[in-house]
Short mmCIF file of C-alpha atoms in Angstrom, two decimals:
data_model
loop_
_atom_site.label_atom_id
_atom_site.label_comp_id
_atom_site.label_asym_id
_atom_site.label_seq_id
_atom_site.Cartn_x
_atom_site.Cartn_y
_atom_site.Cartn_z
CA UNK A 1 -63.55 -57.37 -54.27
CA UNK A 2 -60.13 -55.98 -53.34
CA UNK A 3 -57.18 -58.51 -52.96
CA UNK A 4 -56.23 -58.73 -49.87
CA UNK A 5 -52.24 -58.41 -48.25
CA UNK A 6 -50.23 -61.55 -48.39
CA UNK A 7 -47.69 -60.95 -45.84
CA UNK A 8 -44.41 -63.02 -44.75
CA UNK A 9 -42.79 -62.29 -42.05
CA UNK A 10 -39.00 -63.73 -40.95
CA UNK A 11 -39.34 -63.14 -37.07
CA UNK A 12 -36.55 -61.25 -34.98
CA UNK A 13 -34.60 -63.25 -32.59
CA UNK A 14 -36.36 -64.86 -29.52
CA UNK A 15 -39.87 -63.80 -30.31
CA UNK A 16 -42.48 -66.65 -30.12
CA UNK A 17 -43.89 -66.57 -33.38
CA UNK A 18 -47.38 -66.10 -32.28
CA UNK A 19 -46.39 -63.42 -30.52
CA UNK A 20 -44.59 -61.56 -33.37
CA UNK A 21 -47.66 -62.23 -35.63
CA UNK A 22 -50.16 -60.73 -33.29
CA UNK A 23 -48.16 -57.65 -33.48
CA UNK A 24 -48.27 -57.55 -37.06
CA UNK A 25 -52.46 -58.25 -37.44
CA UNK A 26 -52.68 -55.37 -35.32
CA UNK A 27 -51.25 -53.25 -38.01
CA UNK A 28 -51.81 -55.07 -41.32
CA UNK A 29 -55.91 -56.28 -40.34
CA UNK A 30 -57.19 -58.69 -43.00
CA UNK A 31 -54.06 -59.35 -44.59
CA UNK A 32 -53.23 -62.71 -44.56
CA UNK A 33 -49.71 -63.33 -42.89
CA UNK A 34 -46.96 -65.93 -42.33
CA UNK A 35 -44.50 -65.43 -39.80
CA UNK A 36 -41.11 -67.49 -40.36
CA UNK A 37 -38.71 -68.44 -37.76
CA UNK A 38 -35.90 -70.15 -39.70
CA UNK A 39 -34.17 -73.00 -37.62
CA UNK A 40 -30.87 -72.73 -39.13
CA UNK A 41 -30.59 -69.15 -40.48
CA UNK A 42 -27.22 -69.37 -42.53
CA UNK A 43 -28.51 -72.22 -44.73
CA UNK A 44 -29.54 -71.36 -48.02
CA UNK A 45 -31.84 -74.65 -48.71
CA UNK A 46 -34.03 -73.72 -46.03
CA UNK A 47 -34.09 -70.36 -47.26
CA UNK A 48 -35.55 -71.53 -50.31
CA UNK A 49 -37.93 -73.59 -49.23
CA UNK A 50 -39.55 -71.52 -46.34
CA UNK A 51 -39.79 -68.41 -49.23
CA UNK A 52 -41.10 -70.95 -51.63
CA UNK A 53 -43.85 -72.21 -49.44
CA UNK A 54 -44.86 -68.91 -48.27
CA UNK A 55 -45.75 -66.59 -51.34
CA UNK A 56 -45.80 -62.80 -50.60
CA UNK A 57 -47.19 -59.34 -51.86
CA UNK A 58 -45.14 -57.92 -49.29
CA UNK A 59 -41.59 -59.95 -47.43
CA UNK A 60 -40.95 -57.89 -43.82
CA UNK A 61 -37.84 -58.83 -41.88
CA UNK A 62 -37.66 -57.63 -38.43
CA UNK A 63 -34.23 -57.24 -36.71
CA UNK A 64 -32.16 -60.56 -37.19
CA UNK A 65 -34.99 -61.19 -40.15
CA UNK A 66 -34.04 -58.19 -41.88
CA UNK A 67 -30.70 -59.71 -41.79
CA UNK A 68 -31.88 -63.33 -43.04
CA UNK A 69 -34.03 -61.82 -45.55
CA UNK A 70 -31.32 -59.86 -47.18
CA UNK A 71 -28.79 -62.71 -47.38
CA UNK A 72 -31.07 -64.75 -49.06
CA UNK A 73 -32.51 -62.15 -51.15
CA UNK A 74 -32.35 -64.14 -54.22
CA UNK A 75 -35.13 -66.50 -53.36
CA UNK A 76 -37.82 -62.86 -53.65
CA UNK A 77 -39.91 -62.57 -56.10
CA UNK A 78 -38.52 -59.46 -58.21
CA UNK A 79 -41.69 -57.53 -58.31
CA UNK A 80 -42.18 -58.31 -54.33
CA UNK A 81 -42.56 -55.35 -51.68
CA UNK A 82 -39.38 -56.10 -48.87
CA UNK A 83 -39.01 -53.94 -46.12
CA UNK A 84 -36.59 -54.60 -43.51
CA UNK A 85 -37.69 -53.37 -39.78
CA UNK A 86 -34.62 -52.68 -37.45
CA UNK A 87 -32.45 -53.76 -40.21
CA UNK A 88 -28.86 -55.29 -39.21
CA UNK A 89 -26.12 -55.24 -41.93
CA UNK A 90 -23.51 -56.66 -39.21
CA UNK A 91 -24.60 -56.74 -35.40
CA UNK A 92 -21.51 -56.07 -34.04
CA UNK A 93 -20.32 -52.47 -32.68
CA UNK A 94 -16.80 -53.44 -34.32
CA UNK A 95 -18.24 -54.39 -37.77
CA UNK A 96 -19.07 -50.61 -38.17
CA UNK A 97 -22.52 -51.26 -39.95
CA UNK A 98 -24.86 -49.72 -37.39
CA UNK A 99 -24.58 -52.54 -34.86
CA UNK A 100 -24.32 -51.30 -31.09
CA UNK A 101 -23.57 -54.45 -29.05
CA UNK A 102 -19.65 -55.58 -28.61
CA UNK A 103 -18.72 -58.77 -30.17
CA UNK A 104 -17.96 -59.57 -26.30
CA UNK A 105 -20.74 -59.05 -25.00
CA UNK A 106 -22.46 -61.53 -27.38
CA UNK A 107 -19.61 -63.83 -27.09
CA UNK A 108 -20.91 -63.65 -23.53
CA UNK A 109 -24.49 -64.38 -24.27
CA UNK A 110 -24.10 -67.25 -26.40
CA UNK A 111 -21.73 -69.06 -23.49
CA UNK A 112 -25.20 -67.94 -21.24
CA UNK A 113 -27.75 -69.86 -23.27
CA UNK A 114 -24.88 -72.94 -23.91
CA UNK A 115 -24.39 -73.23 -20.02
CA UNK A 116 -27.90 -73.11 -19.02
CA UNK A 117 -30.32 -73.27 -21.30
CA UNK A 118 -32.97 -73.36 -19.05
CA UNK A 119 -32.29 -70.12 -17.42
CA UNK A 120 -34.63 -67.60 -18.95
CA UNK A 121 -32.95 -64.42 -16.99
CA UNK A 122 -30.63 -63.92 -20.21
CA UNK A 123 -34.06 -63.48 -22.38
CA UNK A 124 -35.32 -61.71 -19.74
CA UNK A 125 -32.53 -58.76 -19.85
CA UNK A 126 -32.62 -58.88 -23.53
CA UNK A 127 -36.80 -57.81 -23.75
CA UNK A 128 -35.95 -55.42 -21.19
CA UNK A 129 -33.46 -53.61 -23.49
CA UNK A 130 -35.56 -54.20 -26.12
CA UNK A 131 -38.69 -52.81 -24.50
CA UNK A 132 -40.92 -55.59 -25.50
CA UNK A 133 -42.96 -57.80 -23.07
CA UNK A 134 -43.59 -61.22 -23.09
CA UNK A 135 -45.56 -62.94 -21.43
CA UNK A 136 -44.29 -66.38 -18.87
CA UNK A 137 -46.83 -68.53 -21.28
CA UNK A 138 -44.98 -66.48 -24.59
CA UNK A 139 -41.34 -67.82 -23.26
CA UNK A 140 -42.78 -71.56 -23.31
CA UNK A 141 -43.84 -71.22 -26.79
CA UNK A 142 -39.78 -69.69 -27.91
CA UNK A 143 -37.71 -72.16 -30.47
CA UNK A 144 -35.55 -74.88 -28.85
CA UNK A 145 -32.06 -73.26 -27.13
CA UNK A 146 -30.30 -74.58 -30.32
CA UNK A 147 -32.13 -72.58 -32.53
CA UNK A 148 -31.67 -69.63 -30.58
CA UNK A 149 -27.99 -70.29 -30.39
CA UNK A 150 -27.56 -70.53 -34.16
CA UNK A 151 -29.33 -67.17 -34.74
CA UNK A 152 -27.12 -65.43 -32.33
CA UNK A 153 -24.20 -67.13 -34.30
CA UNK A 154 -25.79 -65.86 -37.79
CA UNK A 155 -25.71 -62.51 -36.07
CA UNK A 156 -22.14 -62.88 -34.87
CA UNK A 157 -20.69 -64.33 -38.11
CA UNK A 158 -22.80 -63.53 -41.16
CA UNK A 159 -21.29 -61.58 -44.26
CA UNK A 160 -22.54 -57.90 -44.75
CA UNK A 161 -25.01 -58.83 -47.59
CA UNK A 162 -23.86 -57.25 -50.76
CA UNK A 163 -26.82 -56.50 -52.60
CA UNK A 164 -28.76 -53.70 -53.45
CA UNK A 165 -29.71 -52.18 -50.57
CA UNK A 166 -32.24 -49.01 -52.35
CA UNK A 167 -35.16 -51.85 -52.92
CA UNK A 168 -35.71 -52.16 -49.51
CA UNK A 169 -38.27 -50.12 -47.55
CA UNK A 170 -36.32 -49.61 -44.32
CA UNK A 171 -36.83 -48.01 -41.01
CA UNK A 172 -35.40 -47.88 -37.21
CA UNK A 173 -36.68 -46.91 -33.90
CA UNK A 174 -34.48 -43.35 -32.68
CA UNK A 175 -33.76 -44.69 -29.34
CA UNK A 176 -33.17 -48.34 -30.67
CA UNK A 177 -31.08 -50.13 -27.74
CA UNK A 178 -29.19 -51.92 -30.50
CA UNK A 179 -28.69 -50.21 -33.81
CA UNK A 180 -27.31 -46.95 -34.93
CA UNK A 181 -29.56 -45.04 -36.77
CA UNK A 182 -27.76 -42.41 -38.09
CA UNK A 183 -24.81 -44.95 -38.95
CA UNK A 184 -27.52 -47.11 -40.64
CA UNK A 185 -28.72 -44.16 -42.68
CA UNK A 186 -24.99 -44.06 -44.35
CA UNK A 187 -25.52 -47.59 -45.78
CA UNK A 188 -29.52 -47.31 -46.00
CA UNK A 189 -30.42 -43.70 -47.10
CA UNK A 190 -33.74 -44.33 -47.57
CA UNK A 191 -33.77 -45.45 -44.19
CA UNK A 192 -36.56 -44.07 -41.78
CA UNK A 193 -36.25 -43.13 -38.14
CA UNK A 194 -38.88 -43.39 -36.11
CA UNK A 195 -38.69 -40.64 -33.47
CA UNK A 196 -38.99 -41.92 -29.43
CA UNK A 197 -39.29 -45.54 -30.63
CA UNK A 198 -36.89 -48.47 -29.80
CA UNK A 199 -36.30 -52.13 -31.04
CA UNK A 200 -39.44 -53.25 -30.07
CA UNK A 201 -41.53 -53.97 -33.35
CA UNK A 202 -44.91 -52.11 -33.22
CA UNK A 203 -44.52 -48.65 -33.72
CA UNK A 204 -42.08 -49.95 -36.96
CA UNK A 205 -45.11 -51.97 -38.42
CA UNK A 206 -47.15 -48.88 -37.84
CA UNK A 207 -45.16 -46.90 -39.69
CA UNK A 208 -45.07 -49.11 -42.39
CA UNK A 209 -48.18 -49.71 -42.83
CA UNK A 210 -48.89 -46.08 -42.62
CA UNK A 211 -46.59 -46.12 -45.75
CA UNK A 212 -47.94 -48.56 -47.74
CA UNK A 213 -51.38 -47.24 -47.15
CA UNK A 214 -50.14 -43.77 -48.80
CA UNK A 215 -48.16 -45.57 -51.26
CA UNK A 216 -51.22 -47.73 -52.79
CA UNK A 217 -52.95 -44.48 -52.45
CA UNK A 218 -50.83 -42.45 -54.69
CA UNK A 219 -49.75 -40.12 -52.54
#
């Protein structure tokens, strides 16, 4: 009988876990998946042990998990698949990495979520732009505000990783509300963009899985 996919997945920011792993069965069926949602994304420890407790064919970050999974790249296995999904190297429109959003206007959403954190209109904009939908039972089942708040800080503060970037399988949506895919592409040139899609994450896992299927078929 044919192994199947182990799968770990480090959610993007403000995605109810459940959520982001429903959109990942839908294009990996039978593979058996973990979705992470790190609590305090800049600390190495937990890093370590979330990686080490969740065992992988194939490690998937989405947005600000592509980012957490290539800071703490050294906790992969070596002979693991990674592909990063809406990959950031720095958020920021200033930080020249591919990042669209000013450092203001981030500023201005962190003082948002620190003011009223029970005010769910900030999310609300933020799936619009995205173009994914959650549901009003989805945003009850989000991380606590301080969680949130540190990931947005991770995103605002967090080193360009320095690693080697050509190990990665890597692709972006064309119309992606946040990132720069042709700036991307002169940092990631293996990078993929996926024509008419966004930041939302399905058509990105169905690319990759379209991938992996040709890869493992030796095309």
């Amino acid at each position: 009988m044919e192994k199947s996919l182990t799968l770990t997945a480090i959610s993007g920011w403000a995605l109810p876990p459940e959520w982001f792993f429903g959109q990942i069965e839908k294009c990996f069926p039978g593979a058996r998946i973990n979705v992470l949602y790190p609590s305090y994304p800049g600390d190495p420890r937990e890093a370590e042990r979330l990686l080490k407790n969740a065992p992988a064919d194939l490690y998937l970050g989405y947005s600000l998990g592509s980012l957490w999974l290539m800071t703490h790249q050294e906790f992969l296995p070596k002979a693991s698949i990674k592909a990063v999904l809406a990959p950031v190297l720095a958020f920021t429109l200033e930080r020249k990495r591919g990042g669209k959003t000013p450092e203001t206007k981030l500023k201005y959403l962190i003082r948002l979520l620190k003011r009223n954190p029970n005010d769910p209109s900030p999310l609300r904009e933020f799936y619009e732009d995205a173009g994914i939908q959650i549901s009003e039972d989805g945003l009850k089942k989000l991380p606590e505000n301080q969680i949130l708040l540190r990931g947005l800080e991770f995103l605002q503060k967090a080193p360009v990783p320095e690693i080697d970037l050509q190990k990665y399988i890597a692709a972006v949506g064309e119309k992606d509300a946040f990132l720069d895919g042709e700036e991307l592409k002169c940092h990631l040139p293996q990078l993929e963009i996926i024509p008419d899609a966004g930041h939302e994450p399905g058509p990105l896992l169905k690319r990759l899985a379209k991938l992996l299927n040709t890869i493992s078929n030796g095309q």
